Amino acid sequence: MIESNKKPLIEVKGLKKVFKTRGGELVALNNINLKIMPGEVVAVIGSSGSGKSTLLRCMNLLIAPTEGSVHFDGETIFNSESPVDINIDQVRQNIGMVFQQFNLFMHLTVKNNLHLALKKVLNLPNEEIEARITNVLETVNLSDKIDSYPGELSGGQQQRVAIARVLAMRPKLIFFDEPTSALDPELTGEVLEVMKRLVTDYKYTLVVVSHEIPFAREVANRIVFMDEAEILYEGGPDTLVNPPNERLKRFLSKILSAR
Ligand SMILES: Nc1ncnc2c1ncn2[C@@H]1O[C@H](COP(=O)(O)OP(=O)(O)O)[C@@H](O)[C@H]1O
Ligand SMILES: [Mg+2]
């Protein structure tokens, strides 16, 4: 792979996140250095509490890191040493995020859920909004559900609407935080299928926190294993077949046996 002349789409340097808790302080991230190149698909795995969600939230500035810097698309968007003047709304538009919970408005149709997001965030003309809605619903295979309410859809379909809502913003990068964890097992496939299409057909850059190991093996270029607030290991997808690290090996056998 010739990537030496490419610049990372997002990079974090020396990232640390400390939460103040009643008992004192909790280090959720420690000494995190990570580069994501354009077009890469990075799967982040690790035990519950190891810092995966906190990493995503620090990278898109949903929460402020305690130390370190974040660089996105050639721009420093956070630096704990010196405040940077950036348009945070623009950053968040460019870094889409899909959560475990779909967070749809239940009293609005699919169309109006998407419409609201596009109007509120981007304030696009209605014609452009309509065109984008048609387009993204095709991408997630839900054109026929445009006038349905979320309550009339399965969990898998609702998550695909949530993905469509992110796509409609035309982000440069999308984070997925356990997108299939709230779904019944038989519904995870359709969501993973859509995510795969984002990579194969649309060449999206994705960072996916997920324990869907077969998906990670097939779609990810890189596996990042987090353990106790640190990146313990980074490697190619083969890492999941022949884990070169004892703790990773133990983690993988734990999640495989949980199935
Ligand atoms: N807002 C918060 N306040 C205090 N502690 C938090 C907060 N968010 C996360 N944590 C703690 O930080 C650690 C990492 O959490 P998280 O990033 O959610 O882990 P993961 O996503 O890998 O399960 C955990 O110990 C968690 O309890
Ligand atoms: Mg999490």
PDB file of C-alpha atoms and ligand atoms in Angstrom:
ATOM      1  CA  MET A   1       0.000   0.000   0.000  1.00  0.00           C
ATOM      2  CA  ILE A   2       1.431   3.361  -1.011  1.00  0.00           C
ATOM      3  CA  GLU A   3       0.156   5.792   1.527  1.00  0.00           C
ATOM      4  CA  SER A   4       3.242   7.790   2.341  1.00  0.00           C
ATOM      5  CA  ASN A   5       2.098  10.847   0.391  1.00  0.00           C
ATOM      6  CA  LYS A   6      -1.357  10.872   1.928  1.00  0.00           C
ATOM      7  CA  LYS A   7      -2.241  12.939   4.958  1.00  0.00           C
ATOM      8  CA  PRO A   8      -4.324  11.494   7.768  1.00  0.00           C
ATOM      9  CA  LEU A   9      -7.982  12.474   7.722  1.00  0.00           C
ATOM     10  CA  ILE A  10      -7.961  12.511  11.482  1.00  0.00           C
ATOM     11  CA  GLU A  11      -5.113  12.199  13.916  1.00  0.00           C
ATOM     12  CA  VAL A  12      -4.891  12.345  17.690  1.00  0.00           C
ATOM     13  CA  LYS A  13      -1.656  12.924  19.545  1.00  0.00           C
ATOM     14  CA  GLY A  14      -0.967  12.308  23.214  1.00  0.00           C
ATOM     15  CA  LEU A  15      -4.645  12.136  24.034  1.00  0.00           C
ATOM     16  CA  LYS A  16      -5.631  11.806  27.657  1.00  0.00           C
ATOM     17  CA  LYS A  17      -9.068  12.004  29.207  1.00  0.00           C
ATOM     18  CA  VAL A  18      -9.620  12.173  32.935  1.00  0.00           C
ATOM     19  CA  PHE A  19     -13.140  12.180  34.365  1.00  0.00           C
ATOM     20  CA  LYS A  20     -13.777  13.690  37.760  1.00  0.00           C
ATOM     21  CA  THR A  21     -15.796  11.242  39.811  1.00  0.00           C
ATOM     22  CA  ARG A  22     -17.065  11.206  43.354  1.00  0.00           C
ATOM     23  CA  GLY A  23     -14.261   8.878  44.366  1.00  0.00           C
ATOM     24  CA  GLY A  24     -11.626  11.101  42.728  1.00  0.00           C
ATOM     25  CA  GLU A  25     -10.388  10.825  39.174  1.00  0.00           C
ATOM     26  CA  LEU A  26     -10.816   8.221  36.499  1.00  0.00           C
ATOM     27  CA  VAL A  27      -8.394   7.975  33.600  1.00  0.00           C
ATOM     28  CA  ALA A  28     -10.536   6.918  30.629  1.00  0.00           C
ATOM     29  CA  LEU A  29      -7.878   7.507  27.969  1.00  0.00           C
ATOM     30  CA  ASN A  30      -4.152   7.562  28.362  1.00  0.00           C
ATOM     31  CA  ASN A  31      -1.429   8.375  25.862  1.00  0.00           C
ATOM     32  CA  ILE A  32      -3.513   7.683  22.765  1.00  0.00           C
ATOM     33  CA  ASN A  33      -1.876   8.245  19.388  1.00  0.00           C
ATOM     34  CA  LEU A  34      -3.905   7.315  16.349  1.00  0.00           C
ATOM     35  CA  LYS A  35      -3.949   8.208  12.659  1.00  0.00           C
ATOM     36  CA  ILE A  36      -6.826   7.435  10.329  1.00  0.00           C
ATOM     37  CA  MET A  37      -6.028   7.722   6.632  1.00  0.00           C
ATOM     38  CA  PRO A  38      -8.653   8.661   4.027  1.00  0.00           C
ATOM     39  CA  GLY A  39     -10.525   5.562   2.894  1.00  0.00           C
ATOM     40  CA  GLU A  40      -9.496   3.476   5.876  1.00  0.00           C
ATOM     41  CA  VAL A  41     -11.893   1.358   7.885  1.00  0.00           C
ATOM     42  CA  VAL A  42     -10.702   0.993  11.457  1.00  0.00           C
ATOM     43  CA  ALA A  43     -12.368  -1.400  13.873  1.00  0.00           C
ATOM     44  CA  VAL A  44     -11.938  -0.544  17.551  1.00  0.00           C
ATOM     45  CA  ILE A  45     -12.397  -3.438  19.932  1.00  0.00           C
ATOM     46  CA  GLY A  46     -11.836  -3.929  23.645  1.00  0.00           C
ATOM     47  CA  SER A  47     -13.623  -4.751  26.884  1.00  0.00           C
ATOM     48  CA  SER A  48     -16.431  -2.665  28.238  1.00  0.00           C
ATOM     49  CA  GLY A  49     -14.974   0.365  30.021  1.00  0.00           C
ATOM     50  CA  SER A  50     -11.677   0.302  28.112  1.00  0.00           C
ATOM     51  CA  GLY A  51     -12.311   3.768  26.639  1.00  0.00           C
ATOM     52  CA  LYS A  52     -13.684   3.102  23.134  1.00  0.00           C
ATOM     53  CA  SER A  53     -16.665   5.466  23.324  1.00  0.00           C
ATOM     54  CA  THR A  54     -14.594   8.108  25.061  1.00  0.00           C
ATOM     55  CA  LEU A  55     -12.043   7.935  22.250  1.00  0.00           C
ATOM     56  CA  LEU A  56     -14.710   8.546  19.585  1.00  0.00           C
ATOM     57  CA  ARG A  57     -16.263  11.359  21.626  1.00  0.00           C
ATOM     58  CA  CYS A  58     -12.915  13.062  22.133  1.00  0.00           C
ATOM     59  CA  MET A  59     -12.072  12.753  18.437  1.00  0.00           C
ATOM     60  CA  ASN A  60     -15.237  14.580  17.339  1.00  0.00           C
ATOM     61  CA  LEU A  61     -15.095  16.951  20.320  1.00  0.00           C
ATOM     62  CA  LEU A  62     -18.389  15.841  21.836  1.00  0.00           C
ATOM     63  CA  ILE A  63     -16.268  15.976  24.973  1.00  0.00           C
ATOM     64  CA  ALA A  64     -13.063  17.895  25.540  1.00  0.00           C
ATOM     65  CA  PRO A  65      -9.867  15.873  25.970  1.00  0.00           C
ATOM     66  CA  THR A  66      -7.859  16.616  29.112  1.00  0.00           C
ATOM     67  CA  GLU A  67      -4.534  16.551  27.281  1.00  0.00           C
ATOM     68  CA  GLY A  68      -3.314  16.220  23.733  1.00  0.00           C
ATOM     69  CA  SER A  69      -4.373  17.410  20.316  1.00  0.00           C
ATOM     70  CA  VAL A  70      -6.817  16.446  17.573  1.00  0.00           C
ATOM     71  CA  HIS A  71      -6.214  17.212  13.896  1.00  0.00           C
ATOM     72  CA  PHE A  72      -8.913  16.840  11.292  1.00  0.00           C
ATOM     73  CA  ASP A  73      -8.592  17.277   7.546  1.00  0.00           C
ATOM     74  CA  GLY A  74      -5.400  19.312   7.813  1.00  0.00           C
ATOM     75  CA  GLU A  75      -6.599  21.510  10.646  1.00  0.00           C
ATOM     76  CA  THR A  76      -5.892  21.420  14.367  1.00  0.00           C
ATOM     77  CA  ILE A  77      -9.329  21.239  15.963  1.00  0.00           C
ATOM     78  CA  PHE A  78      -8.187  20.795  19.543  1.00  0.00           C
ATOM     79  CA  ASN A  79      -4.997  21.426  21.440  1.00  0.00           C
ATOM     80  CA  SER A  80      -4.873  21.333  25.224  1.00  0.00           C
ATOM     81  CA  GLU A  81      -1.785  23.578  25.177  1.00  0.00           C
ATOM     82  CA  SER A  82      -3.338  26.431  23.246  1.00  0.00           C
ATOM     83  CA  PRO A  83      -6.996  27.105  22.470  1.00  0.00           C
ATOM     84  CA  VAL A  84      -7.879  26.882  18.779  1.00  0.00           C
ATOM     85  CA  ASP A  85     -10.495  28.906  17.022  1.00  0.00           C
ATOM     86  CA  ILE A  86     -12.653  26.511  15.027  1.00  0.00           C
ATOM     87  CA  ASN A  87     -16.247  26.169  13.957  1.00  0.00           C
ATOM     88  CA  ILE A  88     -17.317  23.232  16.091  1.00  0.00           C
ATOM     89  CA  ASP A  89     -20.610  22.764  14.236  1.00  0.00           C
ATOM     90  CA  GLN A  90     -18.724  22.355  10.998  1.00  0.00           C
ATOM     91  CA  VAL A  91     -16.452  19.759  12.566  1.00  0.00           C
ATOM     92  CA  ARG A  92     -19.430  17.768  13.818  1.00  0.00           C
ATOM     93  CA  GLN A  93     -21.124  17.895  10.406  1.00  0.00           C
ATOM     94  CA  ASN A  94     -18.015  16.485   8.873  1.00  0.00           C
ATOM     95  CA  ILE A  95     -17.669  13.718  11.424  1.00  0.00           C
ATOM     96  CA  GLY A  96     -20.924  11.778  11.469  1.00  0.00           C
ATOM     97  CA  MET A  97     -21.728   9.554  14.402  1.00  0.00           C
ATOM     98  CA  VAL A  98     -24.038   6.568  14.682  1.00  0.00           C
ATOM     99  CA  PHE A  99     -24.851   5.382  18.186  1.00  0.00           C
ATOM    100  CA  GLN A 100     -26.136   2.164  19.666  1.00  0.00           C
ATOM    101  CA  GLN A 101     -29.456   3.931  20.324  1.00  0.00           C
ATOM    102  CA  PHE A 102     -31.005   5.291  17.162  1.00  0.00           C
ATOM    103  CA  ASN A 103     -32.199   8.599  18.668  1.00  0.00           C
ATOM    104  CA  LEU A 104     -34.963   9.149  16.122  1.00  0.00           C
ATOM    105  CA  PHE A 105     -37.937  11.395  16.780  1.00  0.00           C
ATOM    106  CA  MET A 106     -40.791   8.953  17.245  1.00  0.00           C
ATOM    107  CA  HIS A 107     -43.494  11.489  16.386  1.00  0.00           C
ATOM    108  CA  LEU A 108     -41.942  12.287  13.004  1.00  0.00           C
ATOM    109  CA  THR A 109     -41.942  10.197   9.828  1.00  0.00           C
ATOM    110  CA  VAL A 110     -38.672   8.956   8.373  1.00  0.00           C
ATOM    111  CA  LYS A 111     -38.790  11.771   5.866  1.00  0.00           C
ATOM    112  CA  ASN A 112     -39.358  14.401   8.529  1.00  0.00           C
ATOM    113  CA  ASN A 113     -36.637  13.009  10.771  1.00  0.00           C
ATOM    114  CA  LEU A 114     -34.183  13.530   7.934  1.00  0.00           C
ATOM    115  CA  HIS A 115     -35.739  16.820   6.903  1.00  0.00           C
ATOM    116  CA  LEU A 116     -35.425  18.279  10.380  1.00  0.00           C
ATOM    117  CA  ALA A 117     -31.755  17.367  10.640  1.00  0.00           C
ATOM    118  CA  LEU A 118     -30.929  18.869   7.256  1.00  0.00           C
ATOM    119  CA  LYS A 119     -32.930  22.025   7.854  1.00  0.00           C
ATOM    120  CA  LYS A 120     -31.657  22.618  11.359  1.00  0.00           C
ATOM    121  CA  VAL A 121     -28.025  21.808  10.831  1.00  0.00           C
ATOM    122  CA  LEU A 122     -27.407  22.795   7.214  1.00  0.00           C
ATOM    123  CA  ASN A 123     -30.398  25.036   6.480  1.00  0.00           C
ATOM    124  CA  LEU A 124     -30.558  23.763   2.914  1.00  0.00           C
ATOM    125  CA  PRO A 125     -33.323  24.756   0.476  1.00  0.00           C
ATOM    126  CA  ASN A 126     -36.243  22.294   0.472  1.00  0.00           C
ATOM    127  CA  GLU A 127     -35.514  21.055  -3.024  1.00  0.00           C
ATOM    128  CA  GLU A 128     -31.982  20.047  -2.094  1.00  0.00           C
ATOM    129  CA  ILE A 129     -33.275  18.438   1.112  1.00  0.00           C
ATOM    130  CA  GLU A 130     -35.790  16.328  -0.840  1.00  0.00           C
ATOM    131  CA  ALA A 131     -33.096  15.213  -3.268  1.00  0.00           C
ATOM    132  CA  ARG A 132     -30.754  14.205  -0.464  1.00  0.00           C
ATOM    133  CA  ILE A 133     -33.486  12.311   1.374  1.00  0.00           C
ATOM    134  CA  THR A 134     -34.382  10.297  -1.721  1.00  0.00           C
ATOM    135  CA  ASN A 135     -30.739   9.570  -2.320  1.00  0.00           C
ATOM    136  CA  VAL A 136     -29.763   8.429   1.177  1.00  0.00           C
ATOM    137  CA  LEU A 137     -32.867   6.306   1.653  1.00  0.00           C
ATOM    138  CA  GLU A 138     -31.876   4.459  -1.518  1.00  0.00           C
ATOM    139  CA  THR A 139     -28.411   3.913  -0.075  1.00  0.00           C
ATOM    140  CA  VAL A 140     -29.797   2.275   3.085  1.00  0.00           C
ATOM    141  CA  ASN A 141     -32.511   0.423   1.129  1.00  0.00           C
ATOM    142  CA  LEU A 142     -35.485   2.103   2.779  1.00  0.00           C
ATOM    143  CA  SER A 143     -37.048   4.135  -0.016  1.00  0.00           C
ATOM    144  CA  ASP A 144     -40.379   2.434   0.636  1.00  0.00           C
ATOM    145  CA  LYS A 145     -40.416   3.545   4.288  1.00  0.00           C
ATOM    146  CA  ILE A 146     -40.156   7.272   3.648  1.00  0.00           C
ATOM    147  CA  ASP A 147     -43.582   8.007   5.149  1.00  0.00           C
ATOM    148  CA  SER A 148     -43.414   5.482   7.996  1.00  0.00           C
ATOM    149  CA  TYR A 149     -42.974   6.404  11.641  1.00  0.00           C
ATOM    150  CA  PRO A 150     -40.007   4.887  13.514  1.00  0.00           C
ATOM    151  CA  GLY A 151     -42.430   2.882  15.671  1.00  0.00           C
ATOM    152  CA  GLU A 152     -43.577   1.072  12.531  1.00  0.00           C
ATOM    153  CA  LEU A 153     -40.035  -0.054  11.742  1.00  0.00           C
ATOM    154  CA  SER A 154     -37.848  -2.845  13.088  1.00  0.00           C
ATOM    155  CA  GLY A 155     -34.736  -1.974  15.103  1.00  0.00           C
ATOM    156  CA  GLY A 156     -32.573  -2.742  12.099  1.00  0.00           C
ATOM    157  CA  GLN A 157     -34.614  -0.436   9.908  1.00  0.00           C
ATOM    158  CA  GLN A 158     -34.518   2.313  12.527  1.00  0.00           C
ATOM    159  CA  GLN A 159     -30.749   2.057  12.711  1.00  0.00           C
ATOM    160  CA  ARG A 160     -30.596   2.314   8.914  1.00  0.00           C
ATOM    161  CA  VAL A 161     -32.655   5.514   9.126  1.00  0.00           C
ATOM    162  CA  ALA A 162     -30.152   6.827  11.677  1.00  0.00           C
ATOM    163  CA  ILE A 163     -27.359   5.974   9.230  1.00  0.00           C
ATOM    164  CA  ALA A 164     -29.257   7.735   6.416  1.00  0.00           C
ATOM    165  CA  ARG A 165     -29.566  10.823   8.597  1.00  0.00           C
ATOM    166  CA  VAL A 166     -25.797  10.898   9.026  1.00  0.00           C
ATOM    167  CA  LEU A 167     -25.171  10.281   5.303  1.00  0.00           C
ATOM    168  CA  ALA A 168     -27.474  13.154   4.368  1.00  0.00           C
ATOM    169  CA  MET A 169     -24.992  15.550   6.005  1.00  0.00           C
ATOM    170  CA  ARG A 170     -22.283  14.274   3.609  1.00  0.00           C
ATOM    171  CA  PRO A 171     -19.672  13.820   6.334  1.00  0.00           C
ATOM    172  CA  LYS A 172     -16.038  13.148   5.503  1.00  0.00           C
ATOM    173  CA  LEU A 173     -15.769  10.491   8.178  1.00  0.00           C
ATOM    174  CA  ILE A 174     -18.276   8.391  10.101  1.00  0.00           C
ATOM    175  CA  PHE A 175     -17.945   6.940  13.587  1.00  0.00           C
ATOM    176  CA  PHE A 176     -20.064   3.980  14.604  1.00  0.00           C
ATOM    177  CA  ASP A 177     -20.330   3.224  18.318  1.00  0.00           C
ATOM    178  CA  GLU A 178     -21.639  -0.332  18.731  1.00  0.00           C
ATOM    179  CA  PRO A 179     -24.268   0.179  16.023  1.00  0.00           C
ATOM    180  CA  THR A 180     -25.706  -3.318  16.303  1.00  0.00           C
ATOM    181  CA  SER A 181     -25.493  -3.882  20.060  1.00  0.00           C
ATOM    182  CA  ALA A 182     -29.119  -2.903  20.717  1.00  0.00           C
ATOM    183  CA  LEU A 183     -30.456  -5.147  17.960  1.00  0.00           C
ATOM    184  CA  ASP A 184     -31.815  -8.659  17.991  1.00  0.00           C
ATOM    185  CA  PRO A 185     -29.181 -10.917  16.417  1.00  0.00           C
ATOM    186  CA  GLU A 186     -31.265 -11.544  13.290  1.00  0.00           C
ATOM    187  CA  LEU A 187     -31.327  -7.807  12.561  1.00  0.00           C
ATOM    188  CA  THR A 188     -27.612  -7.089  12.821  1.00  0.00           C
ATOM    189  CA  GLY A 189     -26.902  -8.436   9.321  1.00  0.00           C
ATOM    190  CA  GLU A 190     -28.918  -5.814   7.460  1.00  0.00           C
ATOM    191  CA  VAL A 191     -27.154  -2.983   9.314  1.00  0.00           C
ATOM    192  CA  LEU A 192     -23.701  -4.478   8.755  1.00  0.00           C
ATOM    193  CA  GLU A 193     -24.619  -4.955   5.087  1.00  0.00           C
ATOM    194  CA  VAL A 194     -25.366  -1.230   4.733  1.00  0.00           C
ATOM    195  CA  MET A 195     -22.114  -0.343   6.515  1.00  0.00           C
ATOM    196  CA  LYS A 196     -20.230  -2.609   4.155  1.00  0.00           C
ATOM    197  CA  ARG A 197     -21.827  -0.867   1.191  1.00  0.00           C
ATOM    198  CA  LEU A 198     -20.610   2.495   2.511  1.00  0.00           C
ATOM    199  CA  VAL A 199     -17.107   1.127   2.168  1.00  0.00           C
ATOM    200  CA  THR A 200     -17.316  -0.824  -1.086  1.00  0.00           C
ATOM    201  CA  ASP A 201     -19.609   1.482  -3.096  1.00  0.00           C
ATOM    202  CA  TYR A 202     -19.008   4.888  -1.511  1.00  0.00           C
ATOM    203  CA  LYS A 203     -15.433   4.590  -0.189  1.00  0.00           C
ATOM    204  CA  TYR A 204     -16.328   6.144   3.138  1.00  0.00           C
ATOM    205  CA  THR A 205     -13.754   6.403   5.889  1.00  0.00           C
ATOM    206  CA  LEU A 206     -15.157   4.650   8.967  1.00  0.00           C
ATOM    207  CA  VAL A 207     -14.174   4.087  12.567  1.00  0.00           C
ATOM    208  CA  VAL A 208     -16.309   1.301  13.965  1.00  0.00           C
ATOM    209  CA  VAL A 209     -16.515   0.218  17.586  1.00  0.00           C
ATOM    210  CA  SER A 210     -17.998  -3.242  17.301  1.00  0.00           C
ATOM    211  CA  HIS A 211     -17.568  -6.770  18.490  1.00  0.00           C
ATOM    212  CA  GLU A 212     -18.828  -8.204  15.217  1.00  0.00           C
ATOM    213  CA  ILE A 213     -15.555  -9.981  14.575  1.00  0.00           C
ATOM    214  CA  PRO A 214     -16.450 -11.491  11.169  1.00  0.00           C
ATOM    215  CA  PHE A 215     -17.466  -8.015   9.966  1.00  0.00           C
ATOM    216  CA  ALA A 216     -14.227  -6.509  11.259  1.00  0.00           C
ATOM    217  CA  ARG A 217     -12.201  -9.231   9.564  1.00  0.00           C
ATOM    218  CA  GLU A 218     -13.916  -8.737   6.267  1.00  0.00           C
ATOM    219  CA  VAL A 219     -14.290  -4.962   6.100  1.00  0.00           C
ATOM    220  CA  ALA A 220     -11.656  -3.349   8.330  1.00  0.00           C
ATOM    221  CA  ASN A 221      -8.127  -2.549   7.179  1.00  0.00           C
ATOM    222  CA  ARG A 222      -6.962  -2.103  10.700  1.00  0.00           C
ATOM    223  CA  ILE A 223      -7.851  -3.357  14.147  1.00  0.00           C
ATOM    224  CA  VAL A 224      -7.255  -1.219  17.216  1.00  0.00           C
ATOM    225  CA  PHE A 225      -7.428  -3.092  20.502  1.00  0.00           C
ATOM    226  CA  MET A 226      -8.042  -0.968  23.571  1.00  0.00           C
ATOM    227  CA  ASP A 227      -7.349  -2.132  27.071  1.00  0.00           C
ATOM    228  CA  GLU A 228      -7.512  -0.098  30.275  1.00  0.00           C
ATOM    229  CA  ALA A 229      -7.577   3.325  28.617  1.00  0.00           C
ATOM    230  CA  GLU A 230      -4.734   2.591  26.194  1.00  0.00           C
ATOM    231  CA  ILE A 231      -4.279   1.265  22.705  1.00  0.00           C
ATOM    232  CA  LEU A 232      -2.654  -2.019  23.554  1.00  0.00           C
ATOM    233  CA  TYR A 233      -2.327  -3.302  20.025  1.00  0.00           C
ATOM    234  CA  GLU A 234      -2.832  -2.187  16.431  1.00  0.00           C
ATOM    235  CA  GLY A 235      -2.652  -4.477  13.457  1.00  0.00           C
ATOM    236  CA  GLY A 236      -4.225  -5.768  10.260  1.00  0.00           C
ATOM    237  CA  PRO A 237      -7.402  -7.872  10.189  1.00  0.00           C
ATOM    238  CA  ASP A 238      -5.282 -11.037  10.500  1.00  0.00           C
ATOM    239  CA  THR A 239      -4.759  -9.951  14.066  1.00  0.00           C
ATOM    240  CA  LEU A 240      -8.191 -11.402  14.724  1.00  0.00           C
ATOM    241  CA  VAL A 241      -7.302 -14.817  13.353  1.00  0.00           C
ATOM    242  CA  ASN A 242      -3.888 -15.122  14.965  1.00  0.00           C
ATOM    243  CA  PRO A 243      -3.907 -12.710  17.880  1.00  0.00           C
ATOM    244  CA  PRO A 244      -0.262 -11.807  18.480  1.00  0.00           C
ATOM    245  CA  ASN A 245      -0.933 -10.541  21.962  1.00  0.00           C
ATOM    246  CA  GLU A 246      -1.954 -12.535  25.044  1.00  0.00           C
ATOM    247  CA  ARG A 247      -4.544 -10.058  26.274  1.00  0.00           C
ATOM    248  CA  LEU A 248      -6.090  -9.697  22.837  1.00  0.00           C
ATOM    249  CA  LYS A 249      -6.237 -13.470  22.567  1.00  0.00           C
ATOM    250  CA  ARG A 250      -8.054 -13.701  25.886  1.00  0.00           C
ATOM    251  CA  PHE A 251     -10.453 -10.927  24.903  1.00  0.00           C
ATOM    252  CA  LEU A 252     -11.306 -12.605  21.608  1.00  0.00           C
ATOM    253  CA  SER A 253     -11.933 -15.997  23.150  1.00  0.00           C
ATOM    254  CA  LYS A 254     -14.155 -14.332  25.743  1.00  0.00           C
ATOM    255  CA  ILE A 255     -16.388 -12.686  23.160  1.00  0.00           C
ATOM    256  CA  LEU A 256     -16.460 -15.762  20.948  1.00  0.00           C
ATOM    257  CA  SER A 257     -17.569 -17.964  23.824  1.00  0.00           C
ATOM    258  CA  ALA A 258     -20.241 -15.412  24.786  1.00  0.00           C
ATOM    259  CA  ARG A 259     -22.064 -16.074  21.543  1.00  0.00           C
TER     260      ARG A 259
HETATM  261  N1  LIG B   1     -19.067  11.078  31.632  1.00  0.00           N
HETATM  262  C1  LIG B   1     -18.344  10.249  32.369  1.00  0.00           C
HETATM  263  N2  LIG B   1     -18.070  10.526  33.668  1.00  0.00           N
HETATM  264  C2  LIG B   1     -17.308   9.689  34.416  1.00  0.00           C
HETATM  265  N3  LIG B   1     -16.762   8.552  33.950  1.00  0.00           N
HETATM  266  C3  LIG B   1     -17.003   8.229  32.664  1.00  0.00           C
HETATM  267  C4  LIG B   1     -17.802   9.047  31.812  1.00  0.00           C
HETATM  268  N4  LIG B   1     -17.866   8.460  30.586  1.00  0.00           N
HETATM  269  C5  LIG B   1     -17.141   7.317  30.678  1.00  0.00           C
HETATM  270  N5  LIG B   1     -16.627   7.184  31.911  1.00  0.00           N
HETATM  271  C6  LIG B   1     -15.741   6.079  32.365  1.00  0.00           C
HETATM  272  O1  LIG B   1     -14.626   6.028  31.482  1.00  0.00           O
HETATM  273  C7  LIG B   1     -14.251   4.681  31.241  1.00  0.00           C
HETATM  274  C8  LIG B   1     -14.304   4.423  29.748  1.00  0.00           C
HETATM  275  O2  LIG B   1     -15.665   4.463  29.333  1.00  0.00           O
HETATM  276  P1  LIG B   1     -16.125   4.232  27.841  1.00  0.00           P
HETATM  277  O3  LIG B   1     -15.301   5.073  26.947  1.00  0.00           O
HETATM  278  O4  LIG B   1     -17.589   4.420  27.809  1.00  0.00           O
HETATM  279  O5  LIG B   1     -15.743   2.691  27.606  1.00  0.00           O
HETATM  280  P2  LIG B   1     -16.200   1.673  26.472  1.00  0.00           P
HETATM  281  O6  LIG B   1     -16.911   2.461  25.415  1.00  0.00           O
HETATM  282  O7  LIG B   1     -14.932   1.033  25.996  1.00  0.00           O
HETATM  283  O8  LIG B   1     -17.093   0.690  27.147  1.00  0.00           O
HETATM  284  C9  LIG B   1     -15.203   3.821  32.048  1.00  0.00           C
HETATM  285  O9  LIG B   1     -14.577   3.495  33.276  1.00  0.00           O
HETATM  286  C10 LIG B   1     -16.393   4.718  32.266  1.00  0.00           C
HETATM  287  O10 LIG B   1     -17.074   4.384  33.447  1.00  0.00           O
HETATM  288 MG    MG B   2     -18.848   2.303  24.690  1.00  0.00          MG
END
